[in-house]
Amino acid sequence: MNRIRSLALPIAVTLTAGALSALAAGTAQAADVNVARNGGFESGLANWSCTGGTGASVSSPVYAGSGALKATPAGQDNARCSQTVTVKPNSTYTLSTQVQGSYVHLGATGTGTQDVSTWTPGSGAGWQKLSTTFTTGPSTTQVTVYTHGWYGQPAYVVDDFSVFGPDGGGGTDPGPSVPGAPAGTAVSGQSANALTLSWNAVGSATGYYVYQDGVRVTTVTGGSSTQITGLAASTSYSFQVSAYNAAGEGPKSAPVTGTTTGTDPGPGPGPAVPKHALTGYWQNFNNGATVQKISDVSAQYDIIAVSFADATTTPGAITFNLDSAGLGGYTVAQFKADIAAKKAAGKSVILSIGGEKGTISVGDSASANNLANSAYALMQEYGFTGIDIDLENGLNPTYMTQALRSLSSKVGSSLVITMAPQTIDMQSTQGGYFKTALNIKDILTVVNMQYYNSGSMNGCDGKVYSQGSVDFLTALACIQLEGGLDPSQVGIGVPASPSGAGSGYVSPTVVGNALDCLTRGTNCGSFKPSKTYPGLRGAMTWSTNWDAKAGSAWSNSVGPKVHGLP
């Protein structure tokens, strides 16, 4: 899905930061320190140098303390801010910071080995942690660490900058060290769908992260216990806890296992999807479209795809983080209540996995199980009735099939599964998306291919069609209809307004003509299918928010058209 338009970016090397060893050959080593200075920007821009005067110290927003760095790219200046730190040769350092903004970079040069960098395309108004590691060469005593934005992008904000590793003798940034692992982790308070987890407090901690089967599920502040809800009945779960403070996250506790009891009624099965359905993606972020609560979504939409699930450090596993700040204070409790109300009104609210910035990968049996287990846990917690597969970096049909069938076995026949492939993904039945759709045909709800942000494509008659026309919609839908999918599993996905995608917008009238052509054989362009498909499921749009921004013109036109199909 089109959250932002693509930019040409430098290739970045992203390395996973691991815990540094505290022992070497049985001999205790000195604790790691933060060799960066003024990493919290509490002393303005002391120790920092920003190109072209692009940086400034600000008091809001801040991640911690009272200061942060704000830098604004201008022209050919990407607003690079850096400092030189003193390091120890032949040593490994963990470089990390908290960032806000689009296309923020973090890196190190002059390491004496391999210089490193990492970046993020951004995550709305919330803070996001960037982290990488580097190893110094045999004679390296100084390294330059930096952060910068990207050309033509707005200002970015950085806070809590650190370079943890052996003390190089150049002075350190005062502050706490990373806390140790919590001890005494225990499970109590078993019920059908909840367990209570407790642990011993760590003196230097400001909060704790709780992991369920390797996936971070909650953050706890102001206490050393929490209730884990949304669990399946008669099921065992493994938990770990880590402590964190301004220096970062410490090691996880030893795992502890807890088992739920009884029969879990769960949130109950979702409503049946109507014969002809309108699907809309709901944005869990603010990108200039109308900010909505789930309750604000037009009643024309039968399937509401919440965009998007977030990847975790566990391969294949997902989580969901409501952007309460970006959505005007929308609380998790309100969000859950709104989902329940939509379900009571006969609507399906599902969780979309992927999007333009999605990085979830399912490439083996373990990651397939992780996806199924974490998706099921989120369905239990929030009341989602299914999932949407919108992975724009491709998928493995073998293991995605395994994941979806595993999820289906947990949920049952009420599970809603939708897919949103790009046009190139559905040109041939040999493609990964098409194979997956055919593999799960017995449990698949609908494939809403994205007929936008696409070049010209072949239709089922072998002719080439350009996006933006009724022929593009009908001739490409024909490939799916004749390639093995049932008409009820085919939908037309288009932007709700010109702002919803980089290209491919068509008016609601063109969408209506394409629906008529495929289901009734009328209002066709130059391409007319050899037969009609009255069971066609309907249409999809990105997004309900862009639709609302345009006065709901798309849903008010296409919704009645879909619901009036034969």
XYZ file of C-alpha atoms in Angstrom:
566
model
C 0.000 0.000 0.000
C 1.139 3.508 -0.761
C 2.070 5.211 2.517
C 4.756 7.279 0.813
C 6.258 7.530 -2.616
C 9.521 5.765 -3.332
C 12.795 7.688 -3.193
C 16.144 6.674 -4.579
C 18.163 5.859 -1.468
C 21.715 4.685 -0.878
C 22.100 1.046 -0.029
C 22.455 0.756 3.751
C 24.077 -2.058 5.653
C 21.947 -2.973 8.649
C 23.496 -5.093 11.336
C 21.746 -6.578 14.328
C 23.122 -5.293 17.611
C 23.822 -8.165 19.964
C 24.821 -8.199 23.576
C 28.533 -7.678 24.111
C 30.323 -10.374 26.046
C 31.095 -9.566 29.666
C 33.670 -12.341 29.949
C 36.625 -13.263 27.775
C 38.568 -16.457 28.427
C 37.132 -16.539 31.937
C 38.456 -13.076 32.863
C 35.996 -10.326 33.837
C 36.076 -7.276 31.577
C 35.303 -3.649 32.415
C 31.681 -2.685 31.895
C 30.851 -1.018 28.598
C 30.388 2.747 28.648
C 28.805 5.326 26.392
C 31.771 6.969 24.646
C 29.507 9.551 22.958
C 29.257 12.950 24.625
C 26.033 14.912 25.109
C 24.035 12.126 23.509
C 20.858 13.404 25.161
C 21.438 16.955 23.839
C 20.883 18.321 27.332
C 23.806 20.701 26.683
C 22.527 21.999 23.375
C 24.787 21.041 20.466
C 27.955 20.757 22.545
C 30.301 18.096 21.072
C 28.206 18.006 17.865
C 28.803 19.514 14.429
C 25.983 19.901 11.879
C 26.548 20.767 8.218
C 25.451 24.160 6.988
C 23.991 25.200 10.307
C 21.120 22.754 9.747
C 20.935 21.515 13.360
C 19.349 23.040 16.434
C 18.692 22.010 20.018
C 14.981 21.742 20.837
C 12.952 21.095 23.970
C 10.085 19.371 22.115
C 9.666 16.694 20.997
C 12.108 14.817 23.223
C 12.477 11.106 23.893
C 13.983 11.603 27.357
C 15.297 14.493 29.403
C 14.839 18.100 28.307
C 16.638 18.303 24.976
C 16.854 16.766 21.515
C 18.490 17.491 18.154
C 16.362 18.770 15.275
C 18.009 19.076 11.862
C 16.472 20.190 8.576
C 17.753 19.066 5.139
C 18.041 21.953 2.670
C 18.832 21.707 -1.032
C 21.801 19.370 -1.472
C 22.510 19.342 2.285
C 21.092 16.261 4.038
C 21.571 17.861 7.492
C 24.399 15.623 8.705
C 25.258 15.969 12.399
C 28.294 14.161 13.763
C 30.872 13.882 16.521
C 34.192 12.088 16.855
C 34.387 9.577 19.693
C 37.454 8.007 21.282
C 37.475 4.233 21.025
C 39.645 1.249 21.819
C 41.272 -0.751 18.989
C 39.968 -4.222 18.132
C 36.703 -3.597 19.991
C 33.008 -3.807 19.172
C 30.622 -0.917 19.802
C 26.841 -0.659 19.671
C 25.625 2.564 18.053
C 21.982 3.506 18.652
C 19.599 6.453 18.855
C 15.911 7.313 18.953
C 14.573 9.140 15.882
C 11.484 10.810 14.472
C 11.017 11.751 10.849
C 11.367 10.380 7.319
C 14.500 8.661 6.010
C 16.690 9.200 9.063
C 20.168 7.652 8.873
C 22.656 6.502 11.524
C 26.226 5.401 10.905
C 29.920 5.381 11.665
C 32.995 6.116 9.521
C 36.714 5.671 10.086
C 36.224 2.407 11.961
C 39.348 0.851 10.493
C 37.290 -2.152 9.392
C 33.874 -1.892 7.746
C 32.025 1.398 8.046
C 28.342 0.839 8.830
C 25.028 2.610 8.439
C 21.342 1.960 8.867
C 18.215 4.003 8.196
C 14.488 4.012 8.530
C 11.810 5.387 6.185
C 10.022 6.659 9.300
C 7.008 5.696 11.407
C 4.754 8.725 11.641
C 5.078 10.968 14.703
C 6.328 8.263 17.082
C 9.895 7.585 18.196
C 11.769 4.733 16.538
C 15.056 3.178 17.601
C 17.894 2.834 15.105
C 20.798 0.600 16.029
C 23.863 -0.997 14.448
C 27.304 -2.234 15.525
C 30.851 -1.650 14.344
C 34.237 -3.130 15.143
C 37.384 -1.009 15.299
C 40.618 -1.847 13.539
C 43.907 -2.749 15.257
C 45.102 0.883 15.311
C 41.800 2.771 15.391
C 41.402 5.160 18.328
C 38.817 7.573 16.935
C 35.612 7.020 14.978
C 33.133 9.555 13.581
C 29.506 8.749 14.316
C 26.705 10.588 12.580
C 23.057 10.959 11.799
C 21.419 12.675 8.854
C 18.139 13.062 6.984
C 17.465 12.930 3.268
C 17.203 15.410 0.433
C 13.823 17.059 0.028
C 12.488 15.563 3.257
C 11.255 17.509 6.312
C 13.216 18.015 9.505
C 14.138 14.984 11.595
C 14.618 14.715 15.371
C 17.220 12.646 17.261
C 17.579 11.902 20.976
C 19.197 9.386 23.323
C 22.273 8.922 21.105
C 24.775 6.376 22.435
C 27.930 4.489 21.435
C 28.373 1.661 23.954
C 31.588 -0.289 24.151
C 34.998 -0.381 25.876
C 36.225 2.932 27.292
C 38.715 4.437 24.869
C 39.965 6.971 27.411
C 38.350 10.004 25.835
C 35.715 10.610 28.463
C 32.154 9.329 28.522
C 28.645 10.636 28.605
C 27.460 10.448 32.227
C 24.425 8.324 32.782
C 23.293 4.880 33.843
C 24.640 1.646 32.468
C 22.411 -0.935 30.872
C 20.439 -2.750 33.617
C 20.888 -6.413 34.346
C 18.447 -9.236 33.709
C 15.441 -9.428 36.077
C 15.435 -12.404 38.423
C 12.566 -14.277 40.057
C 10.297 -14.375 37.001
C 7.136 -16.324 37.834
C 3.643 -17.009 36.455
C 0.468 -16.932 38.542
C -3.228 -16.045 38.213
C -3.983 -18.583 35.493
C -7.324 -18.312 33.697
C -8.692 -19.437 30.344
C -7.305 -16.450 28.459
C -4.875 -14.688 30.798
C -1.762 -15.199 32.909
C -0.095 -12.927 35.469
C 3.654 -12.507 35.142
C 5.860 -11.095 37.939
C 9.582 -10.564 38.495
C 12.038 -8.970 40.919
C 12.604 -5.260 40.390
C 15.946 -4.119 38.952
C 17.271 -1.065 40.785
C 18.523 0.907 37.767
C 15.530 0.147 35.525
C 12.994 2.730 34.412
C 10.756 0.100 32.818
C 10.480 -3.449 31.574
C 9.774 -5.205 28.265
C 7.741 -8.425 28.390
C 8.281 -11.087 25.723
C 5.808 -13.867 24.902
C 7.276 -16.748 22.882
C 10.066 -14.437 21.789
C 7.792 -11.575 20.705
C 7.667 -8.326 22.685
C 4.035 -7.937 23.765
C 3.964 -5.145 26.345
C 5.954 -2.509 28.213
C 5.609 -2.094 31.990
C 6.512 1.028 33.959
C 5.958 1.663 37.643
C 5.754 -1.965 38.687
C 7.192 -5.460 38.384
C 4.163 -7.491 37.285
C 1.590 -7.497 34.503
C -1.366 -9.502 33.256
C -1.005 -11.030 29.785
C -4.429 -11.277 28.141
C -5.808 -12.537 24.825
C -4.306 -16.003 25.246
C -5.742 -19.294 24.009
C -7.208 -21.756 26.503
C -5.237 -24.814 27.649
C -2.091 -23.500 25.971
C 1.480 -23.147 27.237
C 3.426 -19.923 26.702
C 7.035 -18.970 27.370
C 7.791 -15.544 28.873
C 10.915 -13.455 29.403
C 11.404 -9.974 30.846
C 14.121 -7.395 30.195
C 14.800 -4.122 31.998
C 15.640 -0.846 30.288
C 16.725 2.688 31.130
C 18.253 5.634 29.291
C 21.319 3.534 28.464
C 19.254 0.933 26.625
C 17.728 -2.499 27.080
C 19.433 -5.102 29.217
C 19.514 -8.892 28.780
C 16.361 -10.975 29.049
C 15.524 -13.021 32.100
C 15.558 -16.798 32.086
C 12.400 -18.056 30.351
C 9.438 -19.168 32.426
C 6.460 -21.180 31.186
C 2.799 -20.680 32.059
C -0.277 -22.616 30.930
C -3.808 -21.257 30.632
C -6.817 -23.212 31.887
C -10.350 -24.074 30.838
C -12.207 -23.205 27.686
C -11.681 -19.783 26.207
C -14.797 -18.305 24.585
C -12.536 -15.779 22.850
C -13.952 -12.806 20.994
C -16.317 -15.061 19.065
C -16.423 -15.701 15.325
C -16.651 -12.726 13.036
C -19.643 -11.969 10.846
C -19.876 -13.538 7.420
C -18.506 -11.473 4.546
C -21.373 -10.517 2.195
C -21.557 -11.925 -1.327
C -20.431 -8.586 -2.745
C -18.116 -6.648 -0.458
C -16.367 -3.303 -0.315
C -12.901 -3.348 1.313
C -11.090 -0.294 2.655
C -7.684 0.078 4.295
C -7.661 2.138 7.504
C -4.455 4.031 8.288
C -2.855 3.641 11.705
C -0.786 6.766 11.011
C -1.231 10.350 9.865
C 0.137 11.137 6.409
C -2.096 14.061 5.482
C -5.275 12.086 4.898
C -8.220 12.463 7.270
C -7.382 10.960 10.663
C -10.089 8.459 11.581
C -11.138 6.210 14.392
C -12.508 2.818 13.343
C -15.930 4.151 14.305
C -15.526 6.933 11.717
C -15.161 4.518 8.793
C -18.125 4.700 6.402
C -20.769 1.991 6.765
C -20.324 1.272 3.047
C -17.186 -0.733 3.887
C -17.758 -4.408 4.639
C -14.105 -5.284 5.289
C -11.853 -2.813 7.121
C -8.135 -3.669 6.895
C -6.165 -2.071 9.723
C -2.814 -0.943 8.318
C -0.364 -2.212 9.380
C 1.001 -4.927 11.655
C 4.581 -4.355 12.800
C 7.507 -6.741 12.442
C 9.347 -7.963 15.523
C 12.855 -9.273 16.080
C 11.446 -12.818 15.828
C 11.347 -13.950 12.164
C 7.770 -14.064 10.862
C 6.205 -12.812 14.078
C 4.088 -9.666 14.110
C 2.708 -7.255 16.667
C 0.448 -4.213 16.534
C 1.068 -0.771 18.007
C -1.774 1.730 17.862
C -0.405 5.183 16.960
C -2.414 6.901 19.680
C -0.427 10.131 19.487
C -0.644 10.400 15.707
C -4.359 9.628 15.789
C -5.253 12.402 18.208
C -5.226 10.406 21.440
C -7.154 7.373 20.170
C -6.824 4.855 23.006
C -6.412 1.107 22.766
C -9.623 0.652 24.760
C -11.564 2.832 22.285
C -9.963 1.006 19.370
C -11.019 -2.401 20.698
C -14.541 -1.155 21.466
C -14.867 0.284 17.959
C -13.813 -3.036 16.425
C -16.429 -4.843 18.503
C -19.091 -2.332 17.396
C -18.195 -2.787 13.717
C -18.401 -6.562 14.119
C -21.799 -6.205 15.772
C -22.861 -4.196 12.703
C -21.831 -7.070 10.428
C -18.430 -5.727 9.379
C -15.119 -7.590 9.289
C -12.108 -5.806 10.798
C -8.847 -7.479 9.831
C -5.143 -6.755 10.359
C -3.023 -6.033 7.283
C 0.514 -7.411 7.180
C 3.076 -5.610 5.059
C 2.466 -2.404 3.132
C 5.075 -0.408 1.252
C 7.357 -0.364 4.296
C 6.544 -3.856 5.579
C 9.553 -6.057 6.339
C 7.918 -9.296 7.487
C 9.474 -12.392 5.933
C 8.193 -15.970 6.128
C 10.823 -18.235 4.643
C 10.794 -21.407 6.737
C 8.549 -23.491 8.984
C 9.628 -21.675 12.150
C 8.735 -18.242 10.791
C 5.468 -19.619 9.393
C 4.538 -20.840 12.871
C 5.599 -17.508 14.359
C 3.297 -15.637 11.972
C 0.341 -17.907 12.695
C 0.822 -17.813 16.475
C 1.355 -14.066 16.709
C -1.525 -13.295 14.326
C -3.844 -15.493 16.376
C -2.746 -13.783 19.597
C -3.522 -10.366 18.082
C -6.925 -11.579 16.895
C -7.668 -12.716 20.428
C -6.426 -9.465 21.941
C -8.059 -6.938 19.631
C -10.962 -8.840 18.119
C -9.662 -8.874 14.536
C -11.563 -11.356 12.356
C -8.726 -12.113 9.975
C -5.585 -10.914 8.244
C -4.616 -9.300 4.975
C -1.400 -10.215 3.151
C 0.112 -7.105 1.562
C 3.795 -8.024 1.366
C 5.282 -5.941 -1.422
C 8.713 -7.563 -1.210
C 7.387 -10.929 -2.381
C 6.461 -14.070 -0.471
C 7.325 -17.747 -0.315
C 4.192 -19.679 -1.332
C 5.194 -22.843 0.523
C 5.650 -21.264 3.928
C 2.985 -18.572 3.582
C 0.537 -21.356 2.788
C 1.711 -23.191 5.902
C 1.238 -20.069 8.024
C -2.259 -19.333 6.739
C -3.430 -22.922 7.084
C -2.066 -23.024 10.619
C -3.950 -19.829 11.462
C -7.103 -21.250 9.880
C -6.851 -24.361 12.058
C -6.782 -22.131 15.142
C -9.599 -19.773 14.140
C -11.966 -21.955 12.136
C -14.236 -21.240 9.198
C -14.956 -17.632 10.223
C -11.370 -16.559 9.426
C -11.188 -13.797 6.807
C -8.092 -13.915 4.581
C -7.549 -11.195 2.000
C -4.575 -10.454 -0.216
C -3.434 -7.265 -1.956
C -0.778 -8.211 -4.519
C 0.693 -5.800 -7.029
C -0.199 -6.240 -10.707
C 3.119 -7.927 -11.493
C 2.397 -10.539 -8.811
C -0.722 -11.821 -10.580
C 0.444 -11.982 -14.194
C 1.122 -15.728 -13.967
C -0.097 -18.657 -11.886
C 3.585 -19.470 -11.315
C 4.122 -16.308 -9.258
C 4.413 -16.606 -5.490
C 1.247 -14.645 -4.746
C -0.849 -16.476 -7.323
C 0.452 -19.844 -6.117
C -0.383 -18.954 -2.532
C -3.899 -17.841 -3.477
C -4.527 -21.102 -5.320
C -2.969 -23.142 -2.491
C -5.466 -21.705 0.017
C -8.426 -21.393 -2.332
C -10.657 -23.298 0.097
C -10.059 -20.744 2.907
C -9.318 -17.587 0.884
C -11.830 -14.723 1.049
C -10.694 -12.330 -1.668
C -7.676 -11.109 -3.651
C -7.893 -7.336 -4.136
C -5.060 -6.712 -6.582
C -3.642 -3.171 -6.574
C -4.366 -1.706 -10.018
C -2.125 1.298 -9.336
C 1.519 2.334 -9.021
C 1.946 -0.056 -11.931
C 3.387 0.054 -15.407
C 1.609 -1.378 -18.412
C 0.645 -5.042 -18.042
C -0.612 -7.927 -20.157
C -4.302 -8.750 -20.103
C -5.692 -12.251 -20.389
C -5.978 -11.742 -24.180
C -2.222 -11.200 -24.473
C -2.550 -7.512 -25.270
C -0.782 -4.824 -23.258
C -2.937 -2.370 -21.299
C -1.991 0.831 -19.507
C -3.258 1.679 -16.027
C -5.990 4.234 -15.616
C -8.574 2.688 -17.933
C -11.519 0.320 -17.696
C -9.626 -2.129 -19.929
C -6.721 -2.249 -17.482
C -9.115 -3.283 -14.707
C -11.100 -5.858 -16.670
C -8.362 -7.466 -18.766
C -6.114 -7.991 -15.737
C -8.956 -9.262 -13.535
C -9.634 -11.790 -16.287
C -6.216 -13.386 -15.648
C -7.227 -14.228 -12.082
C -10.740 -15.299 -13.065
C -9.463 -17.641 -15.757
C -6.389 -18.698 -13.767
C -8.268 -20.673 -11.137
C -9.710 -18.243 -8.589
C -13.434 -18.257 -7.981
C -15.159 -14.973 -8.977
C -16.045 -14.495 -5.300
C -12.294 -14.338 -4.608
C -11.552 -11.480 -7.022
C -11.841 -7.776 -6.232
C -10.660 -4.574 -7.923
C -8.257 -2.462 -5.845
C -7.906 1.241 -6.689
C -6.935 4.498 -4.915
C -9.754 6.481 -3.310
C -8.363 9.747 -4.661
C -5.374 10.996 -6.704
C -3.560 11.568 -3.374
C -3.880 7.900 -2.410
C -1.239 6.631 -4.825
C 1.546 7.805 -7.059
C -0.352 6.762 -10.191
C -3.318 4.714 -11.365
C -6.239 6.667 -9.920
C -9.484 6.223 -11.868
C -12.822 7.843 -11.184
C -15.551 5.886 -9.379
C -17.416 5.836 -12.701
C -14.589 3.834 -14.316
C -14.643 1.387 -11.399
C -18.400 1.002 -11.814
C -18.004 0.377 -15.541
C -15.405 -2.321 -14.874
C -17.719 -4.019 -12.375
C -20.557 -3.904 -14.910
C -18.322 -5.290 -17.646
C -17.135 -8.247 -15.555
C -20.485 -9.128 -13.983
C -22.997 -8.110 -16.687
C -21.002 -7.699 -19.891
C -21.994 -4.022 -20.207
C -20.045 -0.731 -20.143
C -16.864 -2.477 -21.331
C -14.039 -0.726 -23.140
C -12.202 -2.303 -26.055
C -11.721 -5.497 -24.018
C -14.797 -7.605 -23.370
C -14.440 -10.905 -21.488
C -15.704 -14.046 -23.181
C -18.166 -14.592 -20.339
C -19.507 -12.763 -17.306
C -18.691 -13.343 -13.652
C -21.756 -12.291 -11.629
C -20.213 -13.691 -8.432
C -17.361 -11.151 -8.474
C -16.658 -10.166 -4.859
C -16.361 -6.390 -5.312
C -13.799 -3.618 -4.930
C -11.127 -2.308 -2.569
C -9.552 1.084 -1.967
C -6.522 2.671 -0.395
C -7.686 4.139 1.884
C -10.762 4.934 3.979
C -8.808 7.979 5.162
C -8.122 9.322 1.664
C -11.748 8.566 0.823
C -12.880 10.664 3.788
C -10.452 13.429 2.778
C -12.225 13.574 -0.593
C -15.688 13.764 0.980
C -16.342 9.995 0.779
C -16.977 10.337 -2.948
C -15.437 6.932 -3.669
C -17.359 4.871 -1.115
C -20.621 6.723 -1.750
C -20.372 5.811 -5.430
C -18.604 2.441 -5.534
C -20.237 1.074 -2.358
C -23.819 1.065 -3.705
C -22.497 -0.239 -7.048
C -20.791 -3.208 -5.362
C -23.762 -3.952 -3.129
C -26.074 -3.849 -6.153
C -24.133 -6.390 -8.202
C -26.136 -9.434 -9.349
